[in-house]
CSV table of C-alpha atoms and ligand atoms in Angstrom, one decimal:
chain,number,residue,atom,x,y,z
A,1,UNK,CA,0.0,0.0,0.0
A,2,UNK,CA,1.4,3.0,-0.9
A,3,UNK,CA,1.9,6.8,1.2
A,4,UNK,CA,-1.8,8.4,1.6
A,5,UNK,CA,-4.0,5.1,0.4
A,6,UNK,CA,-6.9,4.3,2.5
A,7,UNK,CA,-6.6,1.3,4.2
A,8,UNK,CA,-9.1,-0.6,6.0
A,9,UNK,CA,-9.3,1.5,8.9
A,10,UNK,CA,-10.4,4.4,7.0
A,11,UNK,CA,-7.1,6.4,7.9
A,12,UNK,CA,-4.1,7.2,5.4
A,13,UNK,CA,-1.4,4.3,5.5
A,14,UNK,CA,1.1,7.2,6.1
A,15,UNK,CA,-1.1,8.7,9.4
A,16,UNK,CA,-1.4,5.1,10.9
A,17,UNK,CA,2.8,4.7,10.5
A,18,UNK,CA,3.4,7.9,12.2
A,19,UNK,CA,0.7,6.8,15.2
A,20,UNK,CA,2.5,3.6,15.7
A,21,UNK,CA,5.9,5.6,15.5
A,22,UNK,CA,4.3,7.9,18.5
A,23,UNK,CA,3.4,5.2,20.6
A,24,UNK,CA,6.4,3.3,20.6
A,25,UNK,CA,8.1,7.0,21.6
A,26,UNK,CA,5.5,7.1,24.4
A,27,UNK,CA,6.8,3.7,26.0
A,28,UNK,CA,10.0,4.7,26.2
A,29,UNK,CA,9.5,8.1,27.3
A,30,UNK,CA,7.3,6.5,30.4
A,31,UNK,CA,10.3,4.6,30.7
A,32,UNK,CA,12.5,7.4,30.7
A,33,UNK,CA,10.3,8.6,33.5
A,34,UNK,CA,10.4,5.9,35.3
A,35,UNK,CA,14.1,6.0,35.7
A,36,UNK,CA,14.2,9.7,36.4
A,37,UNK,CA,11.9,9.2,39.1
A,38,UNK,CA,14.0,6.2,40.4
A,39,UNK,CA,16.9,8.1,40.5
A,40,UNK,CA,15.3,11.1,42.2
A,41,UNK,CA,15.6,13.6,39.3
A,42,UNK,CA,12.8,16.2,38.4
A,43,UNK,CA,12.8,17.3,34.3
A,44,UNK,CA,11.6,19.4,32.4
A,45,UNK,CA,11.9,20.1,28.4
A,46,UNK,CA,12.5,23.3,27.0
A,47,UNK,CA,10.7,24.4,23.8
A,48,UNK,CA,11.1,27.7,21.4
A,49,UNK,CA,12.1,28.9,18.4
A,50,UNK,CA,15.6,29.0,16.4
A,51,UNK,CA,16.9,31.9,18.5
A,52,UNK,CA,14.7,32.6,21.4
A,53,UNK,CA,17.2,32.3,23.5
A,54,UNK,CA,16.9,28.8,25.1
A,55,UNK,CA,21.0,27.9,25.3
A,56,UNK,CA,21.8,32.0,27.0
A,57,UNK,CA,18.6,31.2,29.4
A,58,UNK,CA,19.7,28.3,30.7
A,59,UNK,CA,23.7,29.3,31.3
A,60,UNK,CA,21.8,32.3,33.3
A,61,UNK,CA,19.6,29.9,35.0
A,62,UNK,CA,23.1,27.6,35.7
A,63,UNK,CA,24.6,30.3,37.2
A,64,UNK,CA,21.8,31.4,39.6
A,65,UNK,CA,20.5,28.3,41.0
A,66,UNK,CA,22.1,27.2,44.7
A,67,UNK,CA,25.3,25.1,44.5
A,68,UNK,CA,23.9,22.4,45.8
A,69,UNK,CA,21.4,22.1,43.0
A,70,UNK,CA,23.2,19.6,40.7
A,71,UNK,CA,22.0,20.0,36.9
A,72,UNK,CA,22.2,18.0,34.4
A,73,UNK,CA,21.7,18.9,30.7
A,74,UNK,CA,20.4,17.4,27.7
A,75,UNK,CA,21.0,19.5,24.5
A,76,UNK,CA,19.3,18.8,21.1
A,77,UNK,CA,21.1,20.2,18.0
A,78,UNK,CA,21.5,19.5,14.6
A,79,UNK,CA,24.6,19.3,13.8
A,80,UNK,CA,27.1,20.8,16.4
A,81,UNK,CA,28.2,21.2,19.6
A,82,UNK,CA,28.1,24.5,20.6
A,83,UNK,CA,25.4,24.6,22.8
A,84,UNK,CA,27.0,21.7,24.8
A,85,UNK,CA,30.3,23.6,25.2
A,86,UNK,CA,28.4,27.0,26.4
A,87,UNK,CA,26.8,24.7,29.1
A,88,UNK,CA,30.2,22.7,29.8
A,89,UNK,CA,31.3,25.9,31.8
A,90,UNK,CA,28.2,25.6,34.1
A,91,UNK,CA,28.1,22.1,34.8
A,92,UNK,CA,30.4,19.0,33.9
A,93,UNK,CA,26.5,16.9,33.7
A,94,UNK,CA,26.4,17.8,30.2
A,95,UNK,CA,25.3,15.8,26.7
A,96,UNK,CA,24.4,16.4,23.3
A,97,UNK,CA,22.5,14.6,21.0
A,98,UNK,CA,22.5,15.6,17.2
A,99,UNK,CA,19.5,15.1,15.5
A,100,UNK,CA,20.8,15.0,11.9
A,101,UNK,CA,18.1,16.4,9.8
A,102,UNK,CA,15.5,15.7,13.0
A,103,UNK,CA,13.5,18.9,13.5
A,104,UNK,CA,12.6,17.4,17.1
A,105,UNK,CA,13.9,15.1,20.1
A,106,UNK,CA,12.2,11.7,20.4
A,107,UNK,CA,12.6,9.5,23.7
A,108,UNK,CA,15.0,7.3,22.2
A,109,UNK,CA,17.4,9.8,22.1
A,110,UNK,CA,17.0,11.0,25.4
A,111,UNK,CA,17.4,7.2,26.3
A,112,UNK,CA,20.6,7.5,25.0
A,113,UNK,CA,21.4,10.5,26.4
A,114,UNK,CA,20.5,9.6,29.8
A,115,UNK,CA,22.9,7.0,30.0
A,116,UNK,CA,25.5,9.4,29.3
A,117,UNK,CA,24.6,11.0,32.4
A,118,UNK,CA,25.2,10.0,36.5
A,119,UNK,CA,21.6,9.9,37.5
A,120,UNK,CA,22.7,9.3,41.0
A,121,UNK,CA,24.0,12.8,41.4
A,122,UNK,CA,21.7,15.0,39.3
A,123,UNK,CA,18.8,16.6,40.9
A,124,UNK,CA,17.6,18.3,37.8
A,125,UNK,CA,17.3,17.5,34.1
A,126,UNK,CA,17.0,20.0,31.6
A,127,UNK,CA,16.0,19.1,28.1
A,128,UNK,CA,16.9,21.6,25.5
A,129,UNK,CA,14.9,20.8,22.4
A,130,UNK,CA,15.8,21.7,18.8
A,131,UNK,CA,14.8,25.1,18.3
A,132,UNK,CA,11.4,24.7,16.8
A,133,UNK,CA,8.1,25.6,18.0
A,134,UNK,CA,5.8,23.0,16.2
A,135,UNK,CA,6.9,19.1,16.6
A,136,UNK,CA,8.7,19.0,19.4
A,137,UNK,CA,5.3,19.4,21.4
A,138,UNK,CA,4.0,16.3,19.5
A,139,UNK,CA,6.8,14.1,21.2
A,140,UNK,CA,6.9,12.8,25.1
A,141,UNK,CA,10.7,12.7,26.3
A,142,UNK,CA,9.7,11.4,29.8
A,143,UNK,CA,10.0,15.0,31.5
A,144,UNK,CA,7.9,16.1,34.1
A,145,UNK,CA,7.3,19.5,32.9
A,146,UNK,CA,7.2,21.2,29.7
A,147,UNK,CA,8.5,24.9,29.6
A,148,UNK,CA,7.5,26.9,26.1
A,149,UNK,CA,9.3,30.3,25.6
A,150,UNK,CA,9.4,33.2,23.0
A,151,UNK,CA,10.7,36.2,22.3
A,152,UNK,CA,9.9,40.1,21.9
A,153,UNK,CA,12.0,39.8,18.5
A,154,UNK,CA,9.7,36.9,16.9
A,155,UNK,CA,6.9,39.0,17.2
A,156,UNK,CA,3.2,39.4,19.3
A,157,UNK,CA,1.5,36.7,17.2
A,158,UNK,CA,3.3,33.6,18.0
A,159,UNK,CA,0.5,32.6,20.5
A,160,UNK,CA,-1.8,32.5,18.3
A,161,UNK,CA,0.0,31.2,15.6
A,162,UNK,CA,1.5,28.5,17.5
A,163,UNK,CA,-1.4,27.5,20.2
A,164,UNK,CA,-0.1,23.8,20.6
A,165,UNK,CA,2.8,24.8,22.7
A,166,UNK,CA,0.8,26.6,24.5
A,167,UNK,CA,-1.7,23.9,25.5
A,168,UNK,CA,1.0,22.1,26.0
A,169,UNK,CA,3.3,23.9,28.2
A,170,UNK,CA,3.1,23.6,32.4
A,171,UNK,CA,5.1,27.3,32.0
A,172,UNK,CA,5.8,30.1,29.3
A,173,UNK,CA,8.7,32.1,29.1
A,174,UNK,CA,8.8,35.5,27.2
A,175,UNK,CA,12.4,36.5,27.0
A,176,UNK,CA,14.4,39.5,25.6
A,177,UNK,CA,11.5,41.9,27.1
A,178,UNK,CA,14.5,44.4,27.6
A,179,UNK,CA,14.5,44.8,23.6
A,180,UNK,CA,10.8,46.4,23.5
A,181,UNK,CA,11.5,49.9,22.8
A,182,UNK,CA,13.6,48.3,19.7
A,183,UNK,CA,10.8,46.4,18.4
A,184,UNK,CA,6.8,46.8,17.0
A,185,UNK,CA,6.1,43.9,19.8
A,186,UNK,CA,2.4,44.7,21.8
A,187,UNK,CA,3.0,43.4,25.1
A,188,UNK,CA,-0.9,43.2,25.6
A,189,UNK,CA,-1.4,41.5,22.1
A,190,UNK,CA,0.8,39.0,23.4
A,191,UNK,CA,-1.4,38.3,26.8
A,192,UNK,CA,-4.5,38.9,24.8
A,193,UNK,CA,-3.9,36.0,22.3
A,194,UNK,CA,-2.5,33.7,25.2
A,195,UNK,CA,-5.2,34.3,27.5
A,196,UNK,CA,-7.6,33.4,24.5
A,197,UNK,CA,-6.2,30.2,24.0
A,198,UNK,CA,-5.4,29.2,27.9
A,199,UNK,CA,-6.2,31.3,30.8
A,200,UNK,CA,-4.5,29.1,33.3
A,201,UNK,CA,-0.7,28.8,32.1
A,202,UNK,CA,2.0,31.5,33.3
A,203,UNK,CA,3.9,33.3,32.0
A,204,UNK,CA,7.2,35.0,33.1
A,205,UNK,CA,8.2,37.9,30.9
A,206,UNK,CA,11.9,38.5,31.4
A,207,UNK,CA,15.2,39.1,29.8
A,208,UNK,CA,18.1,36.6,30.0
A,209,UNK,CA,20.5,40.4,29.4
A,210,UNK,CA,19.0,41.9,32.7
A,211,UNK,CA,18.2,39.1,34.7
A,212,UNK,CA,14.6,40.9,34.7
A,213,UNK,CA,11.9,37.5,35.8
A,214,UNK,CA,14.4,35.5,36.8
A,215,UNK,CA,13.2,35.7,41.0
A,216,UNK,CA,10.0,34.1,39.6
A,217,UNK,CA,11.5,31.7,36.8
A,218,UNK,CA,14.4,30.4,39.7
A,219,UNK,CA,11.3,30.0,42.1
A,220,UNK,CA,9.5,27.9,39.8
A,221,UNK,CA,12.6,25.6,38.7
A,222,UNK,CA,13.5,25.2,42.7
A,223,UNK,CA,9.5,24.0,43.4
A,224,UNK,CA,9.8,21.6,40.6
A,225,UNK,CA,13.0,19.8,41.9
A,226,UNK,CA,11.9,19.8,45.7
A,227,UNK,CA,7.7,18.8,44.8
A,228,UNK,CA,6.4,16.2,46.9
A,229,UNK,CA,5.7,13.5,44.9
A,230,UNK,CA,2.1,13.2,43.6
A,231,UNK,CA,0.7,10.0,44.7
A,232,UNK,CA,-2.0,10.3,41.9
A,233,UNK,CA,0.0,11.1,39.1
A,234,UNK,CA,2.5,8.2,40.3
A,235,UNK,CA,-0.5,5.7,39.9
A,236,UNK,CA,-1.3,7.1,36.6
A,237,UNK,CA,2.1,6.5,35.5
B,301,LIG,MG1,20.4,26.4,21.9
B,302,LIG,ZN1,10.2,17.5,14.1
């Protein structure tokens, strides 16, 4: 049968392959989540845009968080390094996974990845996703929280034009807010279009350059690695 023939389901051949794709990625990120939780290590995946900032965010965010916090970091590229190396001189807990021509990170990867890491010492995971605002939302990595963020220079409309990350996300991040008076970005736009499509996810608006939302953003990322597990969500797990 060939790409885009009904089969007997009713469904495309090609919709039913990328469903059974999706659920094999969902085992093994519950599994990934599973060993996390073993190991005592709270997660959380990182979503936004080629250039929002993600990589600069999360050096600040290395830098500000108690010593005795130990991070570990995940970092999903195309083709290099670099991000890697910019968060090698935060924490030696580091390792990248190159995606090739993969716009997104599956659980797989993060498998792999994990085992490049000492569970037994980390506290926190952070999962940097390939910069891109659409797929990576699609894919479950195992993390316990999903963290969306854009920025003043991509514009007011990238709520609206990109709601799924918003459903998706546990927090959003707007970063680079110290750039406004540079750039035809309507702050209450912005919060208009979000609020229309979730009125219960916050936001933090905030600039990696002056540290501005940070108080809130560390708050958030030190209640995530000290939450008392949830004996609910454990069973539904
Ligand atoms: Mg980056
Ligand atoms: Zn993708």
């Amino acid at each position: 049968m060939k790409n885009g023939q009904i089969n007997r389901t009713g469904k495309p051949m090609r919709i039913e392959v990328v469903e059974n794709v999706q659920k094999v990625n969902d085992r093994i990120a519950a599994v990934n989540r599973a060993l996390l939780h073993e190991h005592g290590v709270r997660s959380f995946n990182l979503i936004g845009a080629p250039g929002c900032g993600k990589t600069a965010w999360l050096e600040r965010t290395l830098a500000s968080l108690p010593a005795g916090l130990v991070v570990g970091v995940l970092t999903g590229d195309l083709a290099t390094t670099r991000d890697a190396e910019r968060i090698a001189a935060h924490t030696p807990h580091v390792a990248q996974i190159n995606t090739g021509r993969g716009c997104h990170l599956e659980a797989h990867q993060v498998q792999e990845g994990l085992s490049r890491l000492d569970l037994e010492v980390i506290d926190l995971l952070v999962i940097e996703n390939v910069g891109n605002l659409i797929c990576p939302v699609s894919w479950d990595l195992g993390q316990d929280a999903t963290v969306g963020m854009f920025s003043v220079t991509e514009g007011d409309d990238k709520p609206a034009k990109h709601p799924y990350i918003v459903l998706a996300a546990d927090l959003l991040l707007l970063n680079k807010t110290d750039l406004l008076p540079y750039v035809p970005f309507r702050p209450a736009r912005f919060r208009a279009d979000l609020a229309a499509i979730r009125d219960d996810v916050p936001c933090i608006e905030g600039s990696v350059a002056t540290g501005a939302g940070f108080d809130a953003w560390l708050d958030w990322v030190t209640r995530l690695v000290v939450r008392v597990e949830d004996p609910l969500e454990e069973a539904r797990s």
